[in-house]
CSV table of C-alpha atoms and ligand atoms in Angstrom, one decimal:
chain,number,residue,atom,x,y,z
E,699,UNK,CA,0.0,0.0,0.0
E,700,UNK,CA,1.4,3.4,-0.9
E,701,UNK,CA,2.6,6.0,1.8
E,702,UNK,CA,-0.2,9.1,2.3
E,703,UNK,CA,0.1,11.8,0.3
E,704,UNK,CA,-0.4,15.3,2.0
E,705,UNK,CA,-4.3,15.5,1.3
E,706,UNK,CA,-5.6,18.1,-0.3
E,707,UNK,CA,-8.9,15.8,-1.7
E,708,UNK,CA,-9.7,14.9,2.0
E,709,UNK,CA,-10.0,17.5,4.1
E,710,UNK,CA,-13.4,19.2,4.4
E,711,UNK,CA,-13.9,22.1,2.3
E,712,UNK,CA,-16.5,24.3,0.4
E,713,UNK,CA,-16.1,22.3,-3.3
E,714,UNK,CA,-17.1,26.0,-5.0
E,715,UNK,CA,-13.7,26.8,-4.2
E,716,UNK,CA,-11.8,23.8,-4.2
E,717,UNK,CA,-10.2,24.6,-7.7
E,718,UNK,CA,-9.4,27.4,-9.9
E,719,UNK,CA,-12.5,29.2,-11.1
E,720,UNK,CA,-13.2,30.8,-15.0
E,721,UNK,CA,-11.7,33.4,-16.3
E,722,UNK,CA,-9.1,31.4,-17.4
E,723,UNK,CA,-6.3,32.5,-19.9
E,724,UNK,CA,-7.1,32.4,-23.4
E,725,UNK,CA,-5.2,29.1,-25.1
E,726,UNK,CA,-5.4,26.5,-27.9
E,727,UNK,CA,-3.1,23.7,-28.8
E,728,UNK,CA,-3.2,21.9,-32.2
E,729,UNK,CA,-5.3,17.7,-31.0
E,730,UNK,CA,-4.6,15.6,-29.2
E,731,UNK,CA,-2.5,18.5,-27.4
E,732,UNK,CA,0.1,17.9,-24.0
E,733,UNK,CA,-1.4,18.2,-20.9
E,734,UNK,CA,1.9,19.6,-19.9
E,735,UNK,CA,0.7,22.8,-21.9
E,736,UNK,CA,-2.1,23.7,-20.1
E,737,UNK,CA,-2.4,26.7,-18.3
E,738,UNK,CA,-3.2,26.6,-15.2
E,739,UNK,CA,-1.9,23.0,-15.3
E,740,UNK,CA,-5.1,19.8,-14.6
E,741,UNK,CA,-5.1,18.3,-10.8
E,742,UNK,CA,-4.6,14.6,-11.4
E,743,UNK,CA,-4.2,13.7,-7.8
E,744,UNK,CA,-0.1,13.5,-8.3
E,745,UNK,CA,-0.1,15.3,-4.9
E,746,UNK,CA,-3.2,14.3,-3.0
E,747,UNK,CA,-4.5,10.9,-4.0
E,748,UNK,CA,-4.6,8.4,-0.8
E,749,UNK,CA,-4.5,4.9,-1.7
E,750,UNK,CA,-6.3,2.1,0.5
E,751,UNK,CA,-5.3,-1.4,-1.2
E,752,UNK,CA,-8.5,-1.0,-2.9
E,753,UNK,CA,-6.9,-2.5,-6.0
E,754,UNK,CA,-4.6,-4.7,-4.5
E,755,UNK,CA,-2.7,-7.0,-7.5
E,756,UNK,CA,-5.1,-5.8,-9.8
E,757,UNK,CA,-4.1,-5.5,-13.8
E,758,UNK,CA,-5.8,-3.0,-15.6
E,759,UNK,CA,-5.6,-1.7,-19.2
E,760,UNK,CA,-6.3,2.0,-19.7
E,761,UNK,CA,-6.8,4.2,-23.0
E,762,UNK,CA,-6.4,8.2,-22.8
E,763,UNK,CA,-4.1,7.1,-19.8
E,764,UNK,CA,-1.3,10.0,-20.6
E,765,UNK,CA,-3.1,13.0,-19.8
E,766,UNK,CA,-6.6,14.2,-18.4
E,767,UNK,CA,-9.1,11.7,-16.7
E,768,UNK,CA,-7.1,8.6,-17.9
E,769,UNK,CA,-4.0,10.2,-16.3
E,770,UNK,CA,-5.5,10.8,-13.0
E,771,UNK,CA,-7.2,6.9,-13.4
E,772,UNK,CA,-3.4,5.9,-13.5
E,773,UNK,CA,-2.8,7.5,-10.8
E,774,UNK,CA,-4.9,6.6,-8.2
E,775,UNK,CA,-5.2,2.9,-9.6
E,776,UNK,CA,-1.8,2.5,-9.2
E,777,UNK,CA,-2.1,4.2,-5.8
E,778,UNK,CA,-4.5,1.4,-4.9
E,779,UNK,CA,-2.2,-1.5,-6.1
E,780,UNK,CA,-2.8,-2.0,-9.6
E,781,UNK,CA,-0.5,-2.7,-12.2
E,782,UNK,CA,-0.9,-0.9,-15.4
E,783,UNK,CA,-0.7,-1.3,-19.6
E,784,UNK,CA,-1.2,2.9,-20.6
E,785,UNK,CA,-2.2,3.2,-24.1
E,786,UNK,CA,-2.2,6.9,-25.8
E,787,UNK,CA,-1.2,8.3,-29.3
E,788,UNK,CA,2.3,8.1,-29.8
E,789,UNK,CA,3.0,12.0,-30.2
E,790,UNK,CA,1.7,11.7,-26.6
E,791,UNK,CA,4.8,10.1,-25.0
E,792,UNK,CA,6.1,13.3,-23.3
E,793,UNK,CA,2.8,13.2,-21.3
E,794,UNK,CA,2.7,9.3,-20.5
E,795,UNK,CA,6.5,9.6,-19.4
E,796,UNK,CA,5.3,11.7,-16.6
E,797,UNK,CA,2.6,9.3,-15.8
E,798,UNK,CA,4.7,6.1,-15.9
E,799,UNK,CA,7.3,7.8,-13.3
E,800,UNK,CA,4.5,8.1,-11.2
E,801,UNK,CA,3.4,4.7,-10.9
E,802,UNK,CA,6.8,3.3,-10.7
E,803,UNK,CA,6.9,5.5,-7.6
E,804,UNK,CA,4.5,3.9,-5.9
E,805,UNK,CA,5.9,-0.1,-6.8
E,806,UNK,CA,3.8,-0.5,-9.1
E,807,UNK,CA,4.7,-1.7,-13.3
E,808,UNK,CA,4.0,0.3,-16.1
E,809,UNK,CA,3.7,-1.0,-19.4
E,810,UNK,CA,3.2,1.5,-21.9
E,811,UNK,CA,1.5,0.4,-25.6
E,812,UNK,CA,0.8,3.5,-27.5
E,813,UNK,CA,-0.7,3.3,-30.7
E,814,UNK,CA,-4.3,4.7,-32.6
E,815,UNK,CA,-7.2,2.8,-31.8
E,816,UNK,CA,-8.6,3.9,-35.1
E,817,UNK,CA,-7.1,1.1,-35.9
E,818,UNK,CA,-9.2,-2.4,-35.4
E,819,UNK,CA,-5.8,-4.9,-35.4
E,820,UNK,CA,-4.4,-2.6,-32.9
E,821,UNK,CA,-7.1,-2.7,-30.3
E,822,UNK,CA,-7.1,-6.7,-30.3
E,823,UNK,CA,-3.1,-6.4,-30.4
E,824,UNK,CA,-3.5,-4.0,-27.6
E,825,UNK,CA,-5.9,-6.2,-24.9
E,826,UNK,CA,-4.0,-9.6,-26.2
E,827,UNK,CA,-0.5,-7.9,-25.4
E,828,UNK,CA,-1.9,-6.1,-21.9
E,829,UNK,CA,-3.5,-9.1,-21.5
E,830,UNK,CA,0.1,-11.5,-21.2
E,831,UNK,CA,2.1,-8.6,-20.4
E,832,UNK,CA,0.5,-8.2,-16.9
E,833,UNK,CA,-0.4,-11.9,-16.6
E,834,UNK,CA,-3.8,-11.2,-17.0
E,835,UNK,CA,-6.7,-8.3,-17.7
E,836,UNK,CA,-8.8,-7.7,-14.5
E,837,UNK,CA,-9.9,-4.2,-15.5
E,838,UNK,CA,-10.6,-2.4,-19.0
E,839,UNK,CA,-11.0,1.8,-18.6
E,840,UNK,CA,-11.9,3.2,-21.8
E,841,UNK,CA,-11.1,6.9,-21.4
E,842,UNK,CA,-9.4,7.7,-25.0
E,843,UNK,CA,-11.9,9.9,-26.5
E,844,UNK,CA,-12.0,12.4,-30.0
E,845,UNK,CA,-14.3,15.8,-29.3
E,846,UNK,CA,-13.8,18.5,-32.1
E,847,UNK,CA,-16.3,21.0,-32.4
E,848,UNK,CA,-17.6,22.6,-35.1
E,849,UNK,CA,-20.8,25.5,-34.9
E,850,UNK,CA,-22.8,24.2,-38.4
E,851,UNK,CA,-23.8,20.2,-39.6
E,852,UNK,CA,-22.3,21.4,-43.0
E,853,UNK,CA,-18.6,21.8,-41.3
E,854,UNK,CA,-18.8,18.2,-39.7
E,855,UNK,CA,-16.7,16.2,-42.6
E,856,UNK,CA,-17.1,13.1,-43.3
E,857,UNK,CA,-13.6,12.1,-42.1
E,858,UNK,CA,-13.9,14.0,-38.8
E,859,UNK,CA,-17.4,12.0,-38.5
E,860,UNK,CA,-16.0,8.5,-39.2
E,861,UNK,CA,-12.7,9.4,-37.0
E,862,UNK,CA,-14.6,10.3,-33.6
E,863,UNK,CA,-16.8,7.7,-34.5
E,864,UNK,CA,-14.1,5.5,-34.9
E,865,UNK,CA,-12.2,6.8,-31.5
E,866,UNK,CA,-15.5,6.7,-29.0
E,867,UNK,CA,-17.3,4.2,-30.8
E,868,UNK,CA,-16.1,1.1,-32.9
E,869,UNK,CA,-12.3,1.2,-30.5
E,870,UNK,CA,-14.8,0.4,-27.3
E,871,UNK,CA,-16.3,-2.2,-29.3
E,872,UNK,CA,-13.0,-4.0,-30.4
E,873,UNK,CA,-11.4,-3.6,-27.2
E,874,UNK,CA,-14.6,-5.1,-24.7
E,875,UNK,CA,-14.8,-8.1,-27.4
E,876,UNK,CA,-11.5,-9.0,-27.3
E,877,UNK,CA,-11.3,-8.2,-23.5
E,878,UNK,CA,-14.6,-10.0,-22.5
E,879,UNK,CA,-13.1,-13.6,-22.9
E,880,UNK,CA,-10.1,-12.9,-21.1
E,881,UNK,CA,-11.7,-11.6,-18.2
E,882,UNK,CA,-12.2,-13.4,-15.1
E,883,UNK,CA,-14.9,-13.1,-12.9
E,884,UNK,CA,-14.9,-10.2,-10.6
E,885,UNK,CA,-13.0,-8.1,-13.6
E,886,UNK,CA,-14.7,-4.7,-14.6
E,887,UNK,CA,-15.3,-2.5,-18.1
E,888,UNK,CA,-15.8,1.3,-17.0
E,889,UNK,CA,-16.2,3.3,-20.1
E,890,UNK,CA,-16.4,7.1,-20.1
E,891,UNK,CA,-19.6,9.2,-21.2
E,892,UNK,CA,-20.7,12.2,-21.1
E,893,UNK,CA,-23.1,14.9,-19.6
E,894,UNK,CA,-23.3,15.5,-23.8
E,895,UNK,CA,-24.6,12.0,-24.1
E,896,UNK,CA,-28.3,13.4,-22.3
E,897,UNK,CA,-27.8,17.3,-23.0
E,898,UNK,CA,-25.6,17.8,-26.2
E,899,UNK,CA,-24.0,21.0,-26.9
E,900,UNK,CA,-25.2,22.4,-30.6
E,901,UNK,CA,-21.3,22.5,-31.8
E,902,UNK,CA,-20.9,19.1,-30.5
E,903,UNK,CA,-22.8,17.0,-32.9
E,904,UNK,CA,-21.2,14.2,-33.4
E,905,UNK,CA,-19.4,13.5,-30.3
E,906,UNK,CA,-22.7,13.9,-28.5
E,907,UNK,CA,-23.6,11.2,-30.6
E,908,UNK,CA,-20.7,8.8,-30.2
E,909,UNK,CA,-21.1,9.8,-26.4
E,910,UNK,CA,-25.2,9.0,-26.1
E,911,UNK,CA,-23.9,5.4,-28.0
E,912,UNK,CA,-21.9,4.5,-25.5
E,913,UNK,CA,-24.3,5.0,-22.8
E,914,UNK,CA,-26.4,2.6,-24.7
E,915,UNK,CA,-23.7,0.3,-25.3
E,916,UNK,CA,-22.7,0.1,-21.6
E,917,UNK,CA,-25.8,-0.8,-20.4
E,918,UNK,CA,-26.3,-3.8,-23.3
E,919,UNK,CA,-23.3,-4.9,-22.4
E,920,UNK,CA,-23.8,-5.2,-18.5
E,921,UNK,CA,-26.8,-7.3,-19.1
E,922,UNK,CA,-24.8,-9.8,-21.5
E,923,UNK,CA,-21.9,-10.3,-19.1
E,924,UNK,CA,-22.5,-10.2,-15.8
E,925,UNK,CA,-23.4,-14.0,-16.4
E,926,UNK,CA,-19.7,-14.3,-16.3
E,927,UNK,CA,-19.3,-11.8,-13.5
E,928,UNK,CA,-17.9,-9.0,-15.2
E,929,UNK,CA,-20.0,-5.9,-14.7
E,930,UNK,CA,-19.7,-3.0,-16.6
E,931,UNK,CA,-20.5,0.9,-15.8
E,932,UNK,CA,-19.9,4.5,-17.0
E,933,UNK,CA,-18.6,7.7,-16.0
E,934,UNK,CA,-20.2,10.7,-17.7
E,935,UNK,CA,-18.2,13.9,-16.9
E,936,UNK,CA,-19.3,17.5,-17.2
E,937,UNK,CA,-16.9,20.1,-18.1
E,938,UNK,CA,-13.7,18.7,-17.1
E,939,UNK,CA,-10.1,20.9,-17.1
E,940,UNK,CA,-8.4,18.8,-19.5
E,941,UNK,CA,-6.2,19.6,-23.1
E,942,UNK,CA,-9.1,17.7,-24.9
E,943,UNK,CA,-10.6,21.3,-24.3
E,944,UNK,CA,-8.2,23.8,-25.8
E,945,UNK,CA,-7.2,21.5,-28.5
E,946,UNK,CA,-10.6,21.7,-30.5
E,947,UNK,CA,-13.0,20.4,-28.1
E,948,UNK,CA,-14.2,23.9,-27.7
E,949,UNK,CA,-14.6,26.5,-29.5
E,950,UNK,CA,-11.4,28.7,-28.7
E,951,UNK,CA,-13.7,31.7,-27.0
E,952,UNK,CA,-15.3,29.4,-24.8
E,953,UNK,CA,-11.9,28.6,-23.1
E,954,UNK,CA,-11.9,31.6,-20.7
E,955,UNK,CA,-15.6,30.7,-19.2
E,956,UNK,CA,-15.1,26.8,-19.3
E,957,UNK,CA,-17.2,25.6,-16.7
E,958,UNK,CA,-18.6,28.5,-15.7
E,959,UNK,CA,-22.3,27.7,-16.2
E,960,UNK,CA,-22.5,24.6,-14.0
E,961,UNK,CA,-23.6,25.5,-10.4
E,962,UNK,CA,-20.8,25.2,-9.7
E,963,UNK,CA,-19.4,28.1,-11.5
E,964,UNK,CA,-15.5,25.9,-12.6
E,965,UNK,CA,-14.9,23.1,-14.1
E,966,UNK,CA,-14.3,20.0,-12.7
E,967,UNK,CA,-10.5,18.7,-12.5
E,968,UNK,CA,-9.5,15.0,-13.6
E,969,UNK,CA,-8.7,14.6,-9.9
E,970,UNK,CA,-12.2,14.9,-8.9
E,971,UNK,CA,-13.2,12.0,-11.2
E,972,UNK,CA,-10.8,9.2,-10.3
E,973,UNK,CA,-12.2,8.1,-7.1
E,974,UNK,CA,-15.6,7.0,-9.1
E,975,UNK,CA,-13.6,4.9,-11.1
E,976,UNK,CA,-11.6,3.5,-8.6
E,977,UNK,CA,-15.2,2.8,-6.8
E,978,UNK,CA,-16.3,1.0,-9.8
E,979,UNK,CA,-13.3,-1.0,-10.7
E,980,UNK,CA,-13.0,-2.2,-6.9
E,981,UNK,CA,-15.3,-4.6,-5.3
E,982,UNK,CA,-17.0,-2.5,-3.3
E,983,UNK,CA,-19.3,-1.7,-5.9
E,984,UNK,CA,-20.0,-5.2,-6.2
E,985,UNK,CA,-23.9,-4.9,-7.2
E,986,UNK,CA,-23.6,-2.1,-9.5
E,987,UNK,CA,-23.6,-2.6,-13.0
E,988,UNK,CA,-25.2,-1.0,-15.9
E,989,UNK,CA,-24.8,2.3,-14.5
E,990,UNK,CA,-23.9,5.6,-15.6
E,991,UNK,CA,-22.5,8.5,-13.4
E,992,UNK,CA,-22.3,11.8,-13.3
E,993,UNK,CA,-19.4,14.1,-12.2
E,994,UNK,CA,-20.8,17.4,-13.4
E,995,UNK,CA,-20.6,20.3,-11.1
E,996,UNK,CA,-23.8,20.4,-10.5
E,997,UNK,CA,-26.0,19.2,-13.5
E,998,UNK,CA,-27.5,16.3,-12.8
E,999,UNK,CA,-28.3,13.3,-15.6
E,1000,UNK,CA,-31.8,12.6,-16.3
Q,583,NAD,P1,-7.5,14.1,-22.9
Q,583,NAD,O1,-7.2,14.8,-24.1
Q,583,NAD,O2,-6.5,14.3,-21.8
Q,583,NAD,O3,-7.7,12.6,-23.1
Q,583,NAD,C1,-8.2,12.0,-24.3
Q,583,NAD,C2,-7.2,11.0,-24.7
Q,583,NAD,O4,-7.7,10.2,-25.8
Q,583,NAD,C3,-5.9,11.5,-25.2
Q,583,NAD,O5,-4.9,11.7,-24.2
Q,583,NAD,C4,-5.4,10.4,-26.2
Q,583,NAD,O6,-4.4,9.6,-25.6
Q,583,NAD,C5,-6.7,9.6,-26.4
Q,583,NAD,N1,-6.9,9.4,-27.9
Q,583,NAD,C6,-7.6,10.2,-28.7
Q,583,NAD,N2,-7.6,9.7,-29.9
Q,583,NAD,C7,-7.0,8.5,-29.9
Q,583,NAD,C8,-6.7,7.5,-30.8
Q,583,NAD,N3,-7.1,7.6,-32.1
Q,583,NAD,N4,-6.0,6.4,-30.4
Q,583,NAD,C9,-5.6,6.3,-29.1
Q,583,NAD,N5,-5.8,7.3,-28.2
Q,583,NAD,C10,-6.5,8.3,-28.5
Q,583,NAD,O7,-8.9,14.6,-22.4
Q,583,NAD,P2,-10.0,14.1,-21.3
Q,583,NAD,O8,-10.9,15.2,-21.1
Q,583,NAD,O9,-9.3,13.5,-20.1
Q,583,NAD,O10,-10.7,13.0,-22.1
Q,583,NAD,C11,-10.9,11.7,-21.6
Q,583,NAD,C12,-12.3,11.2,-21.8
Q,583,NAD,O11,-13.2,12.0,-21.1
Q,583,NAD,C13,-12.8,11.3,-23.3
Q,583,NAD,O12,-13.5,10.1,-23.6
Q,583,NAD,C14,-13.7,12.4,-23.2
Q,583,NAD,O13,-14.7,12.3,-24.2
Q,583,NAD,C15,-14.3,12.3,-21.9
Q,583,NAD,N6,-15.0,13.5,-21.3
Q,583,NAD,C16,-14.2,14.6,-21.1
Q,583,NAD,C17,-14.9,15.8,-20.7
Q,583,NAD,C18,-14.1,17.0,-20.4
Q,583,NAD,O14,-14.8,18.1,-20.2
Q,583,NAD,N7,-12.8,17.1,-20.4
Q,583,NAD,C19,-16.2,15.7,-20.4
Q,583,NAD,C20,-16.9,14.6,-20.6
Q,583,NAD,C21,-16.3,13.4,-21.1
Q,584,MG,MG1,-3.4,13.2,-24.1
């Protein structure tokens, strides 16, 4: 079990205040973008995150795992005792670097398989090889996601269509079927929604789509395998302080009041997520399955 952290994510507090508030500074980076180039920089939990042996021995595959949500996944599995296959676009690596270091500080292996899971041979290469790399697949996290916004239908091209598509949609589906049959009993899929999958954005067309999909596909999915005992949830952020943001996900103006409409008046840092996932991955959420959750600052799902 890793040492405690000096908390910062324990100690009681108003949550208004917890984190830095809009107006933030104007900024854009060309997707998928470096977390390391954000401004002010995400919390992933690197300096707060308490394990408790939640995830003791545990082998999990995660996607998106260099930056953002995935990253502070990473984090705090690790932190519970989980070993770790981090997948990510190559041109990511300076990110996942960072990450890696910070599992290895806590004991814990990193095995890092970049790659695009565009690609359907990759995503079966990918679960096969995190699969005997880590001497078997207890957890899947699908966090890797493709947003781009665009204000009209007629700037959507078919290219950017089929690619988020491809990213959010078809990659979950080639890397649960491959994973499902490797998976023991007790293992866990925890895919990543969205607040867009119930209340889509007008400039987010098509990843509202891919994102109300998945919310569908989760729940199909839960029914068909928890015969084996695998159960399967979501996570469906609201605005999130990530580089998914300022590298197309918004619309560059938007950047300076993200998250200021929720009631909660910021957005939400990838450090306030990880604990749900670490919830659902553990089994302590052992007759939950199906389910979708929101982390949204104050808007709830219907
Ligand atoms: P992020 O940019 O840090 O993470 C997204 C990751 O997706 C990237 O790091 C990249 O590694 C991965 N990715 C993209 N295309 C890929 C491809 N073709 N192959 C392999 N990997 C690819 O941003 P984030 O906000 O942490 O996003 C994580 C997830 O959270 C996404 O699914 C996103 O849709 C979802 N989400 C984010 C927000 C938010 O406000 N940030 C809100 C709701 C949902
Ligand atoms: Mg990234």
């Amino acid at each position: 079990m890793s040492t405690p952290k000096p908390s910062n994510q324990y100690s009681m507090r108003n949550p208004l205040t917890q984190y830095p508030q809009p107006p933030f500074p104007a900024q854009g980076q060309s997707a998928p973008g470096l977390d390391s180039g954000m401004q002010p920089k995400p919390d992933h939990g690197e300096h707060s995150y308490q394990g408790f042996g939640r995830l003791q021995g545990r082998k999990a595959l995660i996607t998106g795992a260099d930056s953002g949500i995935g990253r502070a996944v990473a984090i705090a599995f690790a932190r519970e005792g989980a070993d770790i296959v981090l997948n990510y676009l190559p041109i990511e690596h300076s990110d996942a670097k960072e990450v890696i270091q910070l599992i290895e500080a806590e004991g814990r292996r990193a095995i890092a398989l970049p790659g695009d899971l565009k690609d359907e041979a990759f995503c079966r290469e990918l679960v096969s090889q995190a699969h005997d790399q880590l001497g078997g697949l207890d957890i899947l996290v699908n966090v890797a996601g493709k947003q781009v916004a665009r204000k009209q239908v007629g700037q959507v091209s078919s290219e950017q269509f089929d690619a988020t598509m491809k990213t959010n949609v078809y990659a979950l589906f080639w890397l649960c079927q491959a994973a499902v049959p490797l998976m023991p009993a007790g293992a866990t899929i925890i895919n990543t929604a969205s607040i867009q999958s119930y209340q889509p954005s007008a400039t987010l067309l098509d990843y509202a789509t891919t994102k109300a999909a998945i919310v569908a596909f989760t729940k199909a999915l839960a029914k068909q395998v928890i015969e084996r005992g695998i159960r399967v949830n979501a996570v469906a952020p609201g605005p999130i302080w990530t580089v998914l943001q300022p590298s197309g996900g918004q619309p560059p103006e938007k950047i300076p009041d993200f998250g200021g409409h929720t009631p909660m008046k910021r957005p939400g840092q990838p450090a306030e997520c990880a604990p749900l996932y670490v919830l659902l991955a553990s089994q302590e959420s052992s007759y939950i399955t199906g389910e979708v959750f929101g982390v949204t600052g104050g808007n709830p799902l219907p």
